[in-house]
Coordinates of C-alpha atoms and ligand atoms in Angstrom, one line a residue:
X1 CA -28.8 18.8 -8.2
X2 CA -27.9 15.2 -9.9
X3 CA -24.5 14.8 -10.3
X4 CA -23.3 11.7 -13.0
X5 CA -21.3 9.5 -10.7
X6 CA -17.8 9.0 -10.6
X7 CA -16.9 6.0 -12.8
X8 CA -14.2 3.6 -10.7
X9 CA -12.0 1.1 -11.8
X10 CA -10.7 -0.9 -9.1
X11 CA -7.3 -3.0 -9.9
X12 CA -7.2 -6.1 -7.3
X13 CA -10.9 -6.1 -6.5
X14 CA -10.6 -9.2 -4.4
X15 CA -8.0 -8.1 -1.7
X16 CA -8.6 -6.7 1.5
X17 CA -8.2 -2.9 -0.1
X18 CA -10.6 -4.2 -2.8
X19 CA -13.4 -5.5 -0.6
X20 CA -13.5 -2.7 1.4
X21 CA -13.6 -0.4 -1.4
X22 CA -16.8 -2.5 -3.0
X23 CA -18.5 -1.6 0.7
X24 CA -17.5 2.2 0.2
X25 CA -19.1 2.2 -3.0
X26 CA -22.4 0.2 -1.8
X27 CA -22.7 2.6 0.8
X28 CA -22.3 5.7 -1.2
X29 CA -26.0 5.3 -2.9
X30 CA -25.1 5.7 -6.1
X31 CA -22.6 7.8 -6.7
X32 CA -19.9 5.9 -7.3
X33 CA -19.9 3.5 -10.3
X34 CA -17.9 0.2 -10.8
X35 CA -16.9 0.1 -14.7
X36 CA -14.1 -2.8 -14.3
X37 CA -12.6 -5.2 -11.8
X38 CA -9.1 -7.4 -11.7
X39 CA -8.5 -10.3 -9.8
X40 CA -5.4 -12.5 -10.2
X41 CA -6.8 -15.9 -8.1
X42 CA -10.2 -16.8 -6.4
X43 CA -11.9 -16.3 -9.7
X44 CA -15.3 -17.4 -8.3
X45 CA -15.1 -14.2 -6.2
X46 CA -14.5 -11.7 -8.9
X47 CA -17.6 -13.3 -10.3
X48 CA -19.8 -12.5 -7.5
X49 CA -18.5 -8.9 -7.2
X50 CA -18.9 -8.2 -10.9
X51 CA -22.5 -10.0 -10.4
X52 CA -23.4 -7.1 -7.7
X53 CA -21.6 -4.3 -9.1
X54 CA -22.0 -4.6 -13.0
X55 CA -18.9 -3.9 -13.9
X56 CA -18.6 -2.9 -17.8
X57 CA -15.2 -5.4 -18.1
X58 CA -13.2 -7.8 -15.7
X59 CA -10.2 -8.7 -15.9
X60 CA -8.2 -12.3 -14.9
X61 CA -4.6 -11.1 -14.8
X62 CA -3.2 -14.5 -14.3
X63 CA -2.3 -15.5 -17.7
X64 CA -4.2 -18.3 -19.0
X65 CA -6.6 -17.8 -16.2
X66 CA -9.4 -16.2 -18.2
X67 CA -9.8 -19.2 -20.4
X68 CA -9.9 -22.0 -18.0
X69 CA -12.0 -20.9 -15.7
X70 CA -16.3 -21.7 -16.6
X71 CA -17.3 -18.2 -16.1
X72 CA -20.9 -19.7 -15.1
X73 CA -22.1 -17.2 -12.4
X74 CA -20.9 -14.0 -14.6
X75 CA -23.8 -12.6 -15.8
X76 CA -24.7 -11.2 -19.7
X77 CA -23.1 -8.3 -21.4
X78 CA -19.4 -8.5 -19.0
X79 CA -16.7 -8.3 -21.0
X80 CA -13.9 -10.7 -19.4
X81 CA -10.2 -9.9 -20.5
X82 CA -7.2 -11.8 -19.4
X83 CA -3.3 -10.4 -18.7
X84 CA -1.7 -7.8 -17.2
X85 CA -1.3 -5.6 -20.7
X86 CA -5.4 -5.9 -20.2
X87 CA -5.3 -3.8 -17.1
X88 CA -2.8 -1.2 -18.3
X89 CA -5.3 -0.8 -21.4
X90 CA -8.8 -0.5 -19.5
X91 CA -7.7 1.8 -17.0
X92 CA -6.7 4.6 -19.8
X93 CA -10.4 4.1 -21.0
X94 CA -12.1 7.3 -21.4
X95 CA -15.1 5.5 -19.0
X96 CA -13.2 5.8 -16.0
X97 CA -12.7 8.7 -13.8
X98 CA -10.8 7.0 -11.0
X99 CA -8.8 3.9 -10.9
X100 CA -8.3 2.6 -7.5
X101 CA -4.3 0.8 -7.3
X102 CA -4.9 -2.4 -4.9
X103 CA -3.0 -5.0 -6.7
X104 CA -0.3 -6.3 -4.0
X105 CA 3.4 -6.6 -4.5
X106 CA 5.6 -4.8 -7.7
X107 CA 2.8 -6.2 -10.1
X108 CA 0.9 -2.7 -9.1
X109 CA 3.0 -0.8 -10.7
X110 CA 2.1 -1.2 -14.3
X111 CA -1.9 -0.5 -13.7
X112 CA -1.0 2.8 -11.6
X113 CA 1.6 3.7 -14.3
X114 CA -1.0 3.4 -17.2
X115 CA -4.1 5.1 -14.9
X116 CA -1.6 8.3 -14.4
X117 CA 0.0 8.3 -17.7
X118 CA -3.8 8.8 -18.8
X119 CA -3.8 12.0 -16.9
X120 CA -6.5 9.8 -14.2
X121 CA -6.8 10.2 -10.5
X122 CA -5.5 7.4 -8.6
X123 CA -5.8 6.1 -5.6
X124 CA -2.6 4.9 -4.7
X125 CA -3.4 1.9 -2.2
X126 CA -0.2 -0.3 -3.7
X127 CA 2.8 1.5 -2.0
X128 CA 5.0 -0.5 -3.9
X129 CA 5.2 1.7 -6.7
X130 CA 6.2 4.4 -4.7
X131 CA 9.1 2.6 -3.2
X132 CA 10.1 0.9 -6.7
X133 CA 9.9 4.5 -8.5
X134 CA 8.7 7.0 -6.6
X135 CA 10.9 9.8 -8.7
X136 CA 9.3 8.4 -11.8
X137 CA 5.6 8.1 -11.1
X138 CA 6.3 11.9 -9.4
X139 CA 7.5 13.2 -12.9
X140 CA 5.0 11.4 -14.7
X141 CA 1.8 12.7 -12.6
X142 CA 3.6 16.1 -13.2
X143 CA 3.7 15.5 -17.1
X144 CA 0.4 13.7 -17.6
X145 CA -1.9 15.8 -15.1
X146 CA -2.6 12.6 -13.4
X147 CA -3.0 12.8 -9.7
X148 CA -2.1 11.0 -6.7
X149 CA -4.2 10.4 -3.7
X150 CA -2.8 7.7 -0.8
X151 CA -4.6 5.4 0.4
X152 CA -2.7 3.9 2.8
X153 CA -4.0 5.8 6.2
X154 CA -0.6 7.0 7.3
X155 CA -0.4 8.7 4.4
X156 CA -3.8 9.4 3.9
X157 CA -3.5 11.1 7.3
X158 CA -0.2 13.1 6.4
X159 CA -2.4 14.1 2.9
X160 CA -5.4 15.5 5.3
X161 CA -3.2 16.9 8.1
X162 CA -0.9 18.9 5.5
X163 CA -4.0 20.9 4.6
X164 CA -3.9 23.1 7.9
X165 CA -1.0 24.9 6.8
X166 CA 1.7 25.9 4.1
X167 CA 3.7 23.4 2.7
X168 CA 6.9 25.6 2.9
X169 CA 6.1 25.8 6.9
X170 CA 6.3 21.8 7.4
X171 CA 9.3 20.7 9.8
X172 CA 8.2 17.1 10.1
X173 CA 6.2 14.2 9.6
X174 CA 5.7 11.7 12.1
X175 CA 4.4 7.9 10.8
X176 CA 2.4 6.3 13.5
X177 CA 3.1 2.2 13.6
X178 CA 0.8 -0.2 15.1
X179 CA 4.5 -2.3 15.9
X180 CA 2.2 -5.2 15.1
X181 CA 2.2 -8.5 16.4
X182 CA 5.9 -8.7 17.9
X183 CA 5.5 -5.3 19.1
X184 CA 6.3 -6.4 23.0
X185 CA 7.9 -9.4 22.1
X186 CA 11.6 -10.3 23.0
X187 CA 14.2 -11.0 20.4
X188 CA 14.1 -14.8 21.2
X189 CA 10.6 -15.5 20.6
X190 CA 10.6 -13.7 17.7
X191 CA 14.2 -15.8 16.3
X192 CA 11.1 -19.1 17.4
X193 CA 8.3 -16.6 15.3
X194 CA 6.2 -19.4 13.4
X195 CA 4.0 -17.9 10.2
X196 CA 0.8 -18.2 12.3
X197 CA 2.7 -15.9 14.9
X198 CA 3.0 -13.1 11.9
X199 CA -0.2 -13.4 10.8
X200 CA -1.9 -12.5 14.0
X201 CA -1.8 -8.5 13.8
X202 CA -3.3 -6.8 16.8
X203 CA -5.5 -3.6 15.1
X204 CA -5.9 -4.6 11.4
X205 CA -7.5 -7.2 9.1
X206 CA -5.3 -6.6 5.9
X207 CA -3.5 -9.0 2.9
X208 CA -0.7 -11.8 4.0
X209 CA 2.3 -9.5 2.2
X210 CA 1.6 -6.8 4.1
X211 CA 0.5 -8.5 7.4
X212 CA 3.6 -10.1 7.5
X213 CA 5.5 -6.3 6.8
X214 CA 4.2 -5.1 10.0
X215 CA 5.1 -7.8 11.6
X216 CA 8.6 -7.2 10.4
X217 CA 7.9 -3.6 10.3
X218 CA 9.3 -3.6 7.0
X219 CA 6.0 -1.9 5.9
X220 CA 6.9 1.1 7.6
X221 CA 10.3 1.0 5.8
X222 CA 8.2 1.1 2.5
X223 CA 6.0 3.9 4.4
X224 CA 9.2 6.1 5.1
X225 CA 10.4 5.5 1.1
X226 CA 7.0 6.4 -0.1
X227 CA 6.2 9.5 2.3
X228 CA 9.5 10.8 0.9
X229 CA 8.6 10.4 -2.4
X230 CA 4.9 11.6 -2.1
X231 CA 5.3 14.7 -0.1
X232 CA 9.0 15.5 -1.0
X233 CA 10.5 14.9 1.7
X234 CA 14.0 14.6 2.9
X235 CA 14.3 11.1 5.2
X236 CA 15.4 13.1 8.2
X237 CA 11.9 14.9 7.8
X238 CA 10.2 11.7 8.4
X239 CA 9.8 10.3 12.2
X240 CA 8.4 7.0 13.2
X241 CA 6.4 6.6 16.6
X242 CA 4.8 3.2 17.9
X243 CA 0.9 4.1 18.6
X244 CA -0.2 0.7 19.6
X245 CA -4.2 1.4 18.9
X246 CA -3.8 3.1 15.5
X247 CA -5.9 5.2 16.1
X248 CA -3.7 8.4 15.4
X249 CA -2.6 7.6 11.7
X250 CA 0.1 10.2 11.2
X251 CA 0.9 13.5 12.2
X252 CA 2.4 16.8 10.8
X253 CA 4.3 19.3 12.9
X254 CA 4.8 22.4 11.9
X255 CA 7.6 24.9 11.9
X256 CA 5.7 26.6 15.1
X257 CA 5.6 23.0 16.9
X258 CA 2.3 22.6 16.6
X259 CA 1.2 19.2 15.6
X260 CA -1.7 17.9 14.0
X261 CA -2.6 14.6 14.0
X262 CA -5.6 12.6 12.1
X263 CA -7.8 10.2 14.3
X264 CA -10.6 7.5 13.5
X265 CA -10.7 3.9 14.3
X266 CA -9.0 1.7 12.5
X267 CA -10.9 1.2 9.4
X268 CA -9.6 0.6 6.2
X269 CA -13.0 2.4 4.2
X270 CA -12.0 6.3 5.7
X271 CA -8.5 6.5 3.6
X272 CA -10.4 4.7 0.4
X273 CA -13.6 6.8 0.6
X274 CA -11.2 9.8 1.0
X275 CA -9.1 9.3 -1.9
X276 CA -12.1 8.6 -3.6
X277 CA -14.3 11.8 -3.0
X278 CA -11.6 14.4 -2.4
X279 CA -11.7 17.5 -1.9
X280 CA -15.5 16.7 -0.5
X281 CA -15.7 14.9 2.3
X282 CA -19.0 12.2 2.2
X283 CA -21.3 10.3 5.2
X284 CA -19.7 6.8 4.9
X285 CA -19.8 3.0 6.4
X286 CA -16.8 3.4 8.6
X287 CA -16.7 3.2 12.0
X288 CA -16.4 5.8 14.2
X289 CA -14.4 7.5 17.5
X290 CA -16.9 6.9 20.4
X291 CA -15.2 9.3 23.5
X292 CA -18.3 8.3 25.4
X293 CA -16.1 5.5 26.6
X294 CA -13.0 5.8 28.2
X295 CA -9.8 5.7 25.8
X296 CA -5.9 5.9 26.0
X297 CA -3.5 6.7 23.3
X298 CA 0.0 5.8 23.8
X299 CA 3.3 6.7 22.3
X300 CA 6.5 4.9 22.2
X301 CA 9.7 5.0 20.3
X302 CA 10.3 2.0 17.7
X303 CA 13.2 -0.9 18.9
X304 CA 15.4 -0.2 16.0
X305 CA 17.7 -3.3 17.1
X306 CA 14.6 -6.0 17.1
X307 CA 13.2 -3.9 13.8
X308 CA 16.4 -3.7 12.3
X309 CA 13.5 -3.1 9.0
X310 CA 13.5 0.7 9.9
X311 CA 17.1 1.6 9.5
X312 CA 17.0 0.2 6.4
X313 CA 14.2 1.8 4.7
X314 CA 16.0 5.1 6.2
X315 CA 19.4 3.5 4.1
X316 CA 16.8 3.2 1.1
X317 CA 15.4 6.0 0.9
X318 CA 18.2 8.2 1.5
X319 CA 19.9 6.3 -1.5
X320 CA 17.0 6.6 -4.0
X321 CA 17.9 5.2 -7.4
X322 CA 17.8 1.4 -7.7
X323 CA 17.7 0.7 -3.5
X324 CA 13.6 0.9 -3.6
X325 CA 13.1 -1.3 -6.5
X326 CA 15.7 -3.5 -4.9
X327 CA 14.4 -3.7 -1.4
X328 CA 10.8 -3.8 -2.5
X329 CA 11.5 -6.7 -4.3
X330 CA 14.2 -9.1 -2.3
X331 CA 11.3 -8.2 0.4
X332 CA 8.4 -9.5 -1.4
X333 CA 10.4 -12.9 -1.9
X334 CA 11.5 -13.3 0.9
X335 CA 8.0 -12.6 2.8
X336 CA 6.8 -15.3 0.0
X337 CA 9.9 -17.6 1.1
X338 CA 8.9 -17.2 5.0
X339 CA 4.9 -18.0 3.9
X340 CA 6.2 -20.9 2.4
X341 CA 8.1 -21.8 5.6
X342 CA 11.8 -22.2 3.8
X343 CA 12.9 -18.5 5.3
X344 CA 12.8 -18.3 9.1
X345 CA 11.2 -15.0 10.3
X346 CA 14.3 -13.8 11.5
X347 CA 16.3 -13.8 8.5
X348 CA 13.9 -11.7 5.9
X349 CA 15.6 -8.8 6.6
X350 CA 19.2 -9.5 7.0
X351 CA 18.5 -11.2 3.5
X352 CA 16.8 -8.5 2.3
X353 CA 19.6 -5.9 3.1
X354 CA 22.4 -9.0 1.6
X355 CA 20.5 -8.7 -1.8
X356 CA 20.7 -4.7 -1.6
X357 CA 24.3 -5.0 -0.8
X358 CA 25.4 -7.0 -3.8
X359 CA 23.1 -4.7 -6.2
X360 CA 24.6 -2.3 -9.0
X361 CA 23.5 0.9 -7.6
X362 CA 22.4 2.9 -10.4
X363 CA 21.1 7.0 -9.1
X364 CA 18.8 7.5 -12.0
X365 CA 17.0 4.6 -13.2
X366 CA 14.4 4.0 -15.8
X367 CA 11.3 2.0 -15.5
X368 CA 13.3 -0.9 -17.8
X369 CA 15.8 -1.3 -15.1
X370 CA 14.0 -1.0 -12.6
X371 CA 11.8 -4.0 -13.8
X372 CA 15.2 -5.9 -14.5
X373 CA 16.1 -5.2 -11.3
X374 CA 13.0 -6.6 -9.2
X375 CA 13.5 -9.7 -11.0
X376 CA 17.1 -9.9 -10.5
X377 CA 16.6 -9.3 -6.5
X378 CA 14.6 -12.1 -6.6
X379 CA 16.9 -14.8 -7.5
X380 CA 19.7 -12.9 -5.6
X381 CA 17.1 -13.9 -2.2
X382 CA 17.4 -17.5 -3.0
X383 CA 21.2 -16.9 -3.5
X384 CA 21.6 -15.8 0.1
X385 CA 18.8 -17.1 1.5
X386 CA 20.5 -20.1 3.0
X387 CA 24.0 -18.1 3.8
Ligands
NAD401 P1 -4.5 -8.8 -0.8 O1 -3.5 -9.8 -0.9 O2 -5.6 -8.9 0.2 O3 -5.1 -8.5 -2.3 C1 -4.3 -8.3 -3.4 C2 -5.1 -8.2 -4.7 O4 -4.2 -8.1 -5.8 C3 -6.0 -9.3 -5.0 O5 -7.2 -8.9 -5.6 C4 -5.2 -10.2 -5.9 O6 -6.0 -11.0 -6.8 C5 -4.4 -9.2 -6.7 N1 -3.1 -9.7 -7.1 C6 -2.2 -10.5 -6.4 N2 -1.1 -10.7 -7.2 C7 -1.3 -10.1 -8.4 C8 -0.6 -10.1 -9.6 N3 0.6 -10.7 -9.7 N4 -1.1 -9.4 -10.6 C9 -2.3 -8.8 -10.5 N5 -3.0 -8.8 -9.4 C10 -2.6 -9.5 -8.4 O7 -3.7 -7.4 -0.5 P2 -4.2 -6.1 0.3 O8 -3.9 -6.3 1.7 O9 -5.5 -5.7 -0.2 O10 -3.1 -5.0 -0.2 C11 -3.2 -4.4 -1.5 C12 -2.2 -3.3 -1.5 O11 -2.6 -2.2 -0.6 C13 -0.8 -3.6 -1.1 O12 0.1 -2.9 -1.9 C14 -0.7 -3.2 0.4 O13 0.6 -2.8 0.8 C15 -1.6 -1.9 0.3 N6 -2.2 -1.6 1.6 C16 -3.1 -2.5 2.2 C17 -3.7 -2.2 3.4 C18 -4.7 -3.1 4.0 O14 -5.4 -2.7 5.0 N7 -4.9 -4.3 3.5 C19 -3.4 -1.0 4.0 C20 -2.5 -0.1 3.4 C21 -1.9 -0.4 2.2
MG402 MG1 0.0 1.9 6.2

């Protein structure tokens, strides 16, 4: 039997998430099909990708972008479109099956809002818009028939491991964290933490934002906020455990106490490929456990006073309301500040949790104000940045 492929929009083509979805879909001979690509920067390497992949439209999201740049290795018959409005529109086009979410940072949000307002699937890589509105992309996948498949692989893993029993028998999840690069590190060196120091995670090859989240562990603050939003769950339902070889990627323990747990090397293209072909399950290009070798897996509890990140996103996401859109974004400048070496390491969070602090709590927000508020956040971080 021949089976038309599944058409696949993929929103932040060039990232980390995007690359390795491109190799999913070389490897899956066929059956996947690329009908557009976005890119914000690195222009020259959308080009390439829409070159090999044939996508019916690209779009430059930086404004201005499209027009500027020569466009000389796209070849014939690509549409090029420029601007975020471009994305929302594409992705409701009645050409694409799935639109896979990779866009870093709160500028996610309004492609994975337009893909499930259009009733599509979506493959949720961009956690970010769980943790800015997880309430209101919930209700709006409920309304529209759109559905939500993580990518990330912790919550890819809870997705897989909550299929071995009934969801009214769940006592607990249990997010697995790499504790990345300061992991084992005293509170002194990591006050001294340079930006080369952040970037240097032990078990995963990933985007700057995010690398530098781990590093703070304020990415499994975001994970806690959107577990509890995608799996309705209250935060006490939602444990963290440091598993230095993320290999275990999350866990589910049941009212009984049995706990299951979903393993694979650390590989980016399982979760994608997953979210991409579920409910089947397809051969695929990543790698794979190899017990022929001897192995350890080790399990510790997180340092909540060197990650004081944790506690927060516990804070956040018992509040709900504004607090995600808030955190999400005095995070994402002040990661940006950090990069830019005017923030030492030290200080994103405290500044983070200033900004949340000084923020008119609002419990049932709408997409307007939460927008308002992300930009707001971000001048409030170089308001107390320096304080
Ligand atoms: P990345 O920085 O490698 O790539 C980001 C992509 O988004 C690029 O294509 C870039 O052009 C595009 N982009 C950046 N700013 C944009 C803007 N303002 N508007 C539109 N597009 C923009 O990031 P990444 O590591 O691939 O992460 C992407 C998302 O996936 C993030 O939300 C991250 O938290 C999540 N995620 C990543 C990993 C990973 O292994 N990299 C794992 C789990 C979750
Ligand atoms: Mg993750």
């Amino acid at each position: 039997m021949t089976r038309e492929p599944r058409r696949v929009a993929l929103l932040g083509s060039t990232g980390s998430i995007g690359r390795n979805t491109l190799e999913v879909i070389a490897a899956s001979g066929g059956r996947f099909q690329v009908v557009g690509l976005t890119a914000h920067s690195r222009l020259e390497r959308l080009e390439d990708q829409a070159a090999r992949y044939r996508p019916a439209w690209i779009v430059a999201t930086r404004e201005g972008s499209a027009a500027t740049h020569g466009w000389r290795r796209l070849p014939e018959g690509i549409d090029v479109h420029e601007g975020g409005e471009a994305v929302a529109s594409l992705v409701s086009g009645s050409d694409v099956d799935i639109v896979v979410a990779a866009i870093v940072g709160s500028a996610g949000l309004r492609g994975a809002w337009a893909a499930l307002a259009a009733g599509k699937r979506v493959a949720l890589a961009n956690k970010e818009t769980l943790v800015m509105a997880g309430p209101l992309v919930m209700d709006l996948a409920r309304r529209s028939g759109g559905t939500l498949i993580p990518v990330d692989s912790e919550h890819s893993a809870v997705f897989q491991a909550l299929q071995a029993g009934r969801r009214a028998d769940v006592r607990r999840v249990v997010l697995t964290a790499s504790g990345g690069p300061f992991r084992a590190r005293t509170r002194d060196e990591m006050e001294r933490a340079t930006v080369a120091d952040a970037l240097e995670h032990p078990t995963w090859n990933m985007g700057k934002k995010i690398t530098v989240d781990s590093a703070t562990m304020m990415n499994k603050a975001l994970e806690i906020i959107e577990a509890r939003w995608l799996f309705d769950l209250e935060p006490e339902q939602i444990s963290v455990v440091v598993h230095p070889q993320s290999v275990v990627h999350s866990m589910v323990e049941f009212r009984d106490g049995s706990v299951m747990a979903q393993m694979s090397p650390p590989d980016m293209r399982l979760p994608i490929q997953y979210a991409l072909t579920y409910p089947e399950r397809w051969e695929g290009p990543a790698h794979r456990m190899d017990f022929a070798t001897a192995q350890r897996l080790d399990f510790e509890p997180p340092d909540l006073d060197r990650f004081p990140a944790l506690e927060l996103g516990y804070s956040v996401a018992r509040s709900g309301g504004t607090a995600g859109a808030v955190l999400n974004a005095a995070n994402e400048a002040a990661v940006e500040q950090f990069l830019n070496g005017r923030l030492p390491f030290a200080r994103i969070v405290p500044t983070c949790r200033d900004v949340l602090r000084h923020h008119a709590f609002e419990a049932t927000p709408d997409l307007e104000t939460l927008e308002r508020l992300d930009q707001w956040a971000r001048g409030e971080v170089v308001r107390w940045m320096g304080k």
